[in-house]
Amino acid sequence: ATFDVNDKTETVRHVSGAGNVDLGSGTLTVGGASAEVTFSGVISGTGNIVVNNGFSSGWHLSGSNTYTGTTTINMGVVYISNANALGSTAGGTVVVGGAALYLETNSFSLAEPLTLALDGPLFSCGSLTSWSGGLHTITGSVTLTDSTCIRVRNGNPLTISGVISGAFRLEIYAGDNGTDVVTLTGNNTYTGLTNPAIGKTLINGNQPGSEVYVQNSGTVLGGTGTIGELSFENNSTTTLA
C-alpha cells in the first residue's frame, strides 16, 4: 500500500511496515510514537519529513528512500541502516538539540549533509552516534549550529571525511575500549574547541582553527593532521598516538 500525502501538510503518530509513502511536495510530520517502530518501505517525492517523537521512542528507517526535501529531527531518535535512508542529498538533515541520529545495523557511508546542534535526547551525548553494525563514514558536510557531541558505542567506529564547519565546540565520546574510535579526515573549518572526552580520537585532516582540549584521563589522541593549540585538563593522563 502507498500513503499519498498529496502535496499537503500531514501529521501522523508513527509510520511503520513495508509500504510506501509519496510525499509529493508536502510535509509529513511523524510524532507521538511511544515505542520503537520500523519502516522498511520507500519514501518518495520532493517534500519534507519532520520527526517529533518522544525521548523514549525511536524510528528505524531501513529503506532506500528517494525524497529530495529536508529531514528535520526535532525530538527523539531516528535510526538509519541504509546510506539512502534520509533520502537524496539535495535536502540535507537537521538534528535539533535534544534529538539524535543513530547509525545502526550495517556498515555504510552517508553522503547526506548534516546540521547538528547540542547533545542527544535527555542531554546525553550523541546527536550523531555510530550505534551498531561496524564502521560508519560521514562523507557529506557537517555544520555545527551549536556545541555538539558525537559518540561511538560498542566497537562501531565513526569516520567523518566531510568538512566540519561552524563556530562551536565539538565534543567526542569514543567509548572506553580499543575498538571505539572517531577519526576526522576532512580539512575542517570550524573554530570551536575540539574536546576528546573519552576513548580514541584521530585527527588526520587539517583543522588549524580549532584548539584541542583533552578533558579526561585515559583519552587517546593521535593522527597525522594539523590542529590549533593543544591543552589538557589538570592532572589528566593522555596517550598521544
CSV table of C-alpha atoms in Angstrom, one decimal:
chain,number,residue,atom,x,y,z
A,1,ALA,CA,0.0,0.0,0.0
A,2,THR,CA,1.0,3.6,-0.6
A,3,PHE,CA,0.3,6.5,1.8
A,4,ASP,CA,-0.2,9.5,-0.5
A,5,VAL,CA,0.5,12.8,1.4
A,6,ASN,CA,-0.8,14.5,-1.8
A,7,ASP,CA,1.2,17.7,-1.5
A,8,LYS,CA,-0.3,18.6,1.9
A,9,THR,CA,1.0,19.0,5.4
A,10,GLU,CA,0.1,15.9,7.4
A,11,THR,CA,0.8,14.7,10.9
A,12,VAL,CA,0.7,11.0,12.0
A,13,ARG,CA,1.6,9.2,15.2
A,14,HIS,CA,4.0,6.8,13.5
A,15,VAL,CA,4.9,5.2,10.2
A,16,SER,CA,5.8,1.5,10.2
A,17,GLY,CA,5.7,-1.6,8.0
A,18,ALA,CA,6.9,-2.1,4.4
A,19,GLY,CA,4.5,0.1,2.4
A,20,ASN,CA,5.5,3.3,0.6
A,21,VAL,CA,5.0,7.0,1.3
A,22,ASP,CA,4.6,9.5,-1.5
A,23,LEU,CA,5.1,13.0,-0.1
A,24,GLY,CA,4.6,14.8,-3.4
A,25,SER,CA,5.6,18.4,-2.4
A,26,GLY,CA,4.0,18.0,1.1
A,27,THR,CA,5.4,17.7,4.6
A,28,LEU,CA,4.9,14.7,6.7
A,29,THR,CA,5.3,15.1,10.5
A,30,VAL,CA,5.8,11.9,12.4
A,31,GLY,CA,5.3,12.4,16.2
A,32,GLY,CA,3.9,10.7,19.2
A,33,ALA,CA,5.2,7.2,19.0
A,34,SER,CA,5.6,5.7,22.4
A,35,ALA,CA,7.8,2.7,21.3
A,36,GLU,CA,10.4,1.7,18.7
A,37,VAL,CA,8.9,1.4,15.2
A,38,THR,CA,10.5,0.3,12.0
A,39,PHE,CA,9.7,1.4,8.4
A,40,SER,CA,11.3,-0.5,5.5
A,41,GLY,CA,9.4,1.0,2.6
A,42,VAL,CA,10.3,3.8,0.3
A,43,ILE,CA,9.6,7.5,0.9
A,44,SER,CA,9.5,9.5,-2.3
A,45,GLY,CA,8.6,13.0,-3.6
A,46,THR,CA,10.0,16.5,-3.2
A,47,GLY,CA,8.6,17.1,0.2
A,48,ASN,CA,10.0,17.1,3.8
A,49,ILE,CA,10.0,14.8,6.8
A,50,VAL,CA,9.7,16.2,10.4
A,51,VAL,CA,10.2,13.9,13.4
A,52,ASN,CA,8.7,14.9,16.7
A,53,ASN,CA,8.9,11.6,18.7
A,54,GLY,CA,9.2,11.4,22.4
A,55,PHE,CA,12.6,10.9,24.1
A,56,SER,CA,12.0,7.2,24.7
A,57,SER,CA,10.9,6.3,21.2
A,58,GLY,CA,12.8,5.6,18.0
A,59,TRP,CA,12.0,5.5,14.3
A,60,HIS,CA,14.1,2.9,12.4
A,61,LEU,CA,14.5,3.6,8.7
A,62,SER,CA,16.0,0.8,6.6
A,63,GLY,CA,14.6,1.6,3.1
A,64,SER,CA,16.4,3.3,0.2
A,65,ASN,CA,14.4,6.5,0.2
A,66,THR,CA,14.4,8.9,-2.7
A,67,TYR,CA,12.6,12.1,-1.4
A,68,THR,CA,14.6,15.3,-2.0
A,69,GLY,CA,13.3,17.5,0.8
A,70,THR,CA,14.8,18.2,4.2
A,71,THR,CA,14.7,15.9,7.1
A,72,THR,CA,14.3,17.7,10.5
A,73,ILE,CA,14.7,15.6,13.7
A,74,ASN,CA,13.2,17.8,16.4
A,75,MET,CA,12.7,15.2,19.2
A,76,GLY,CA,13.5,11.5,19.7
A,77,VAL,CA,15.9,9.3,17.8
A,78,VAL,CA,16.0,8.3,14.2
A,79,TYR,CA,18.0,5.1,13.4
A,80,ILE,CA,19.2,4.5,9.9
A,81,SER,CA,20.7,1.4,8.4
A,82,ASN,CA,20.9,2.4,4.8
A,83,ALA,CA,23.0,5.1,3.1
A,84,ASN,CA,19.9,6.5,1.4
A,85,ALA,CA,17.5,6.2,4.4
A,86,LEU,CA,17.4,10.0,4.7
A,87,GLY,CA,16.5,10.5,1.0
A,88,SER,CA,18.6,12.2,-1.6
A,89,THR,CA,21.4,14.5,-0.5
A,90,ALA,CA,19.6,17.5,-2.0
A,91,GLY,CA,17.7,18.5,1.1
A,92,GLY,CA,20.1,17.5,4.0
A,93,THR,CA,19.2,16.6,7.5
A,94,VAL,CA,18.9,18.8,10.6
A,95,VAL,CA,19.3,17.4,14.1
A,96,VAL,CA,17.9,19.8,16.6
A,97,GLY,CA,19.1,20.0,20.2
A,98,GLY,CA,17.6,17.1,22.3
A,99,ALA,CA,17.3,14.8,19.3
A,100,ALA,CA,19.7,12.3,17.7
A,101,LEU,CA,20.6,10.4,14.6
A,102,TYR,CA,21.9,6.9,15.2
A,103,LEU,CA,23.7,4.8,12.6
A,104,GLU,CA,23.0,1.1,13.0
A,105,THR,CA,22.9,-2.5,11.7
A,106,ASN,CA,25.1,-2.2,8.6
A,107,SER,CA,28.4,-0.6,7.8
A,108,PHE,CA,27.8,2.2,5.3
A,109,SER,CA,28.9,5.7,4.1
A,110,LEU,CA,26.5,8.6,4.5
A,111,ALA,CA,26.8,11.5,2.0
A,112,GLU,CA,23.8,13.4,3.5
A,113,PRO,CA,24.7,17.0,4.5
A,114,LEU,CA,24.2,17.1,8.3
A,115,THR,CA,23.4,20.1,10.5
A,116,LEU,CA,24.0,19.3,14.2
A,117,ALA,CA,23.1,21.2,17.4
A,118,LEU,CA,23.6,20.4,21.1
A,119,ASP,CA,23.5,16.9,22.6
A,120,GLY,CA,21.2,14.0,22.2
A,121,PRO,CA,18.0,13.0,24.0
A,122,LEU,CA,17.8,14.0,27.7
A,123,PHE,CA,21.1,15.8,27.3
A,124,SER,CA,23.1,12.6,26.9
A,125,CYS,CA,26.0,12.8,24.4
A,126,GLY,CA,25.2,11.7,20.9
A,127,SER,CA,23.4,14.0,18.5
A,128,LEU,CA,25.3,11.8,16.0
A,129,THR,CA,26.0,8.2,17.2
A,130,SER,CA,27.6,5.2,15.5
A,131,TRP,CA,25.4,2.7,17.3
A,132,SER,CA,25.8,-0.8,15.7
A,133,GLY,CA,26.9,-2.6,12.5
A,134,GLY,CA,30.6,-1.7,12.2
A,135,LEU,CA,32.3,1.3,10.6
A,136,HIS,CA,30.2,4.2,9.5
A,137,THR,CA,31.6,7.0,7.4
A,138,ILE,CA,30.2,10.5,7.0
A,139,THR,CA,31.2,11.9,3.6
A,140,GLY,CA,28.8,14.8,3.5
A,141,SER,CA,29.4,18.2,5.1
A,142,VAL,CA,28.7,18.7,8.8
A,143,THR,CA,27.6,22.1,10.0
A,144,LEU,CA,27.7,22.9,13.8
A,145,THR,CA,25.0,25.4,14.8
A,146,ASP,CA,25.6,24.9,18.5
A,147,SER,CA,28.0,23.0,20.7
A,148,THR,CA,27.6,19.4,19.6
A,149,CYS,CA,28.5,15.9,20.9
A,150,ILE,CA,29.2,12.9,18.7
A,151,ARG,CA,29.6,9.3,20.0
A,152,VAL,CA,30.5,5.8,19.1
A,153,ARG,CA,29.4,2.7,21.0
A,154,ASN,CA,30.2,-1.0,21.3
A,155,GLY,CA,33.1,-1.1,18.9
A,156,ASN,CA,31.4,0.7,16.0
A,157,PRO,CA,34.0,3.3,14.8
A,158,LEU,CA,33.0,6.5,13.1
A,159,THR,CA,34.9,8.4,10.4
A,160,ILE,CA,34.0,11.9,9.3
A,161,SER,CA,35.6,12.8,6.0
A,162,GLY,CA,33.3,15.6,5.1
A,163,VAL,CA,34.2,19.2,6.1
A,164,ILE,CA,33.0,20.2,9.5
A,165,SER,CA,32.2,24.0,9.8
A,166,GLY,CA,30.8,26.4,12.3
A,167,ALA,CA,31.9,28.3,15.3
A,168,PHE,CA,31.0,25.9,18.1
A,169,ARG,CA,32.6,23.1,20.2
A,170,LEU,CA,32.7,19.5,19.0
A,171,GLU,CA,32.8,17.0,21.9
A,172,ILE,CA,33.8,13.4,21.1
A,173,TYR,CA,32.8,10.3,23.2
A,174,ALA,CA,34.6,7.3,21.7
A,175,GLY,CA,33.7,4.8,24.3
A,176,ASP,CA,36.3,3.2,26.5
A,177,ASN,CA,37.7,0.2,24.6
A,178,GLY,CA,40.3,-0.2,21.9
A,179,THR,CA,37.9,-0.5,19.0
A,180,ASP,CA,35.9,2.7,19.8
A,181,VAL,CA,37.5,5.4,17.7
A,182,VAL,CA,36.4,8.6,16.0
A,183,THR,CA,38.5,9.7,13.0
A,184,LEU,CA,38.3,13.2,11.5
A,185,THR,CA,39.9,13.3,8.0
A,186,GLY,CA,38.5,16.4,6.4
A,187,ASN,CA,40.2,19.8,6.2
A,188,ASN,CA,37.7,21.3,8.7
A,189,THR,CA,37.0,24.9,9.1
A,190,TYR,CA,35.1,25.0,12.5
A,191,THR,CA,36.6,27.3,15.1
A,192,GLY,CA,35.2,26.0,18.3
A,193,LEU,CA,37.1,23.6,20.7
A,194,THR,CA,37.7,20.0,19.7
A,195,ASN,CA,37.1,18.2,23.0
A,196,PRO,CA,38.1,14.4,23.0
A,197,ALA,CA,36.3,13.5,26.3
A,198,ILE,CA,36.8,9.7,26.3
A,199,GLY,CA,38.2,6.9,24.1
A,200,LYS,CA,40.4,7.4,21.0
A,201,THR,CA,40.3,10.3,18.6
A,202,LEU,CA,42.4,10.5,15.4
A,203,ILE,CA,42.7,13.8,13.5
A,204,ASN,CA,44.1,13.1,10.1
A,205,GLY,CA,42.9,16.3,8.4
A,206,ASN,CA,44.0,19.9,8.8
A,207,GLN,CA,41.9,22.0,11.2
A,208,PRO,CA,44.3,24.8,12.5
A,209,GLY,CA,41.4,26.9,13.6
A,210,SER,CA,40.2,24.5,16.3
A,211,GLU,CA,42.0,24.2,19.7
A,212,VAL,CA,42.1,20.6,21.0
A,213,TYR,CA,41.3,20.4,24.7
A,214,VAL,CA,41.7,16.9,26.2
A,215,GLN,CA,39.4,16.6,29.2
A,216,ASN,CA,39.7,13.2,30.9
A,217,SER,CA,42.5,10.7,31.8
A,218,GLY,CA,42.8,7.7,29.6
A,219,THR,CA,41.9,9.6,26.4
A,220,VAL,CA,44.0,8.7,23.3
A,221,LEU,CA,44.7,11.4,20.8
A,222,GLY,CA,46.5,10.9,17.5
A,223,GLY,CA,46.6,11.3,13.8
A,224,THR,CA,48.6,12.9,11.0
A,225,GLY,CA,46.7,16.2,10.7
A,226,THR,CA,47.3,19.7,11.9
A,227,ILE,CA,45.4,21.2,14.8
A,228,GLY,CA,45.4,24.5,16.6
A,229,GLU,CA,46.6,24.8,20.2
A,230,LEU,CA,46.7,21.6,22.4
A,231,SER,CA,45.8,21.8,26.1
A,232,PHE,CA,45.0,19.3,28.8
A,233,GLU,CA,42.8,19.3,31.9
A,234,ASN,CA,44.9,19.4,35.1
A,235,ASN,CA,46.1,16.0,36.3
A,236,SER,CA,44.7,14.2,33.2
A,237,THR,CA,46.8,11.4,31.7
A,238,THR,CA,46.6,11.2,27.9
A,239,THR,CA,48.2,8.9,25.3
A,240,LEU,CA,49.5,10.6,22.1
A,241,ALA,CA,49.3,8.1,19.3
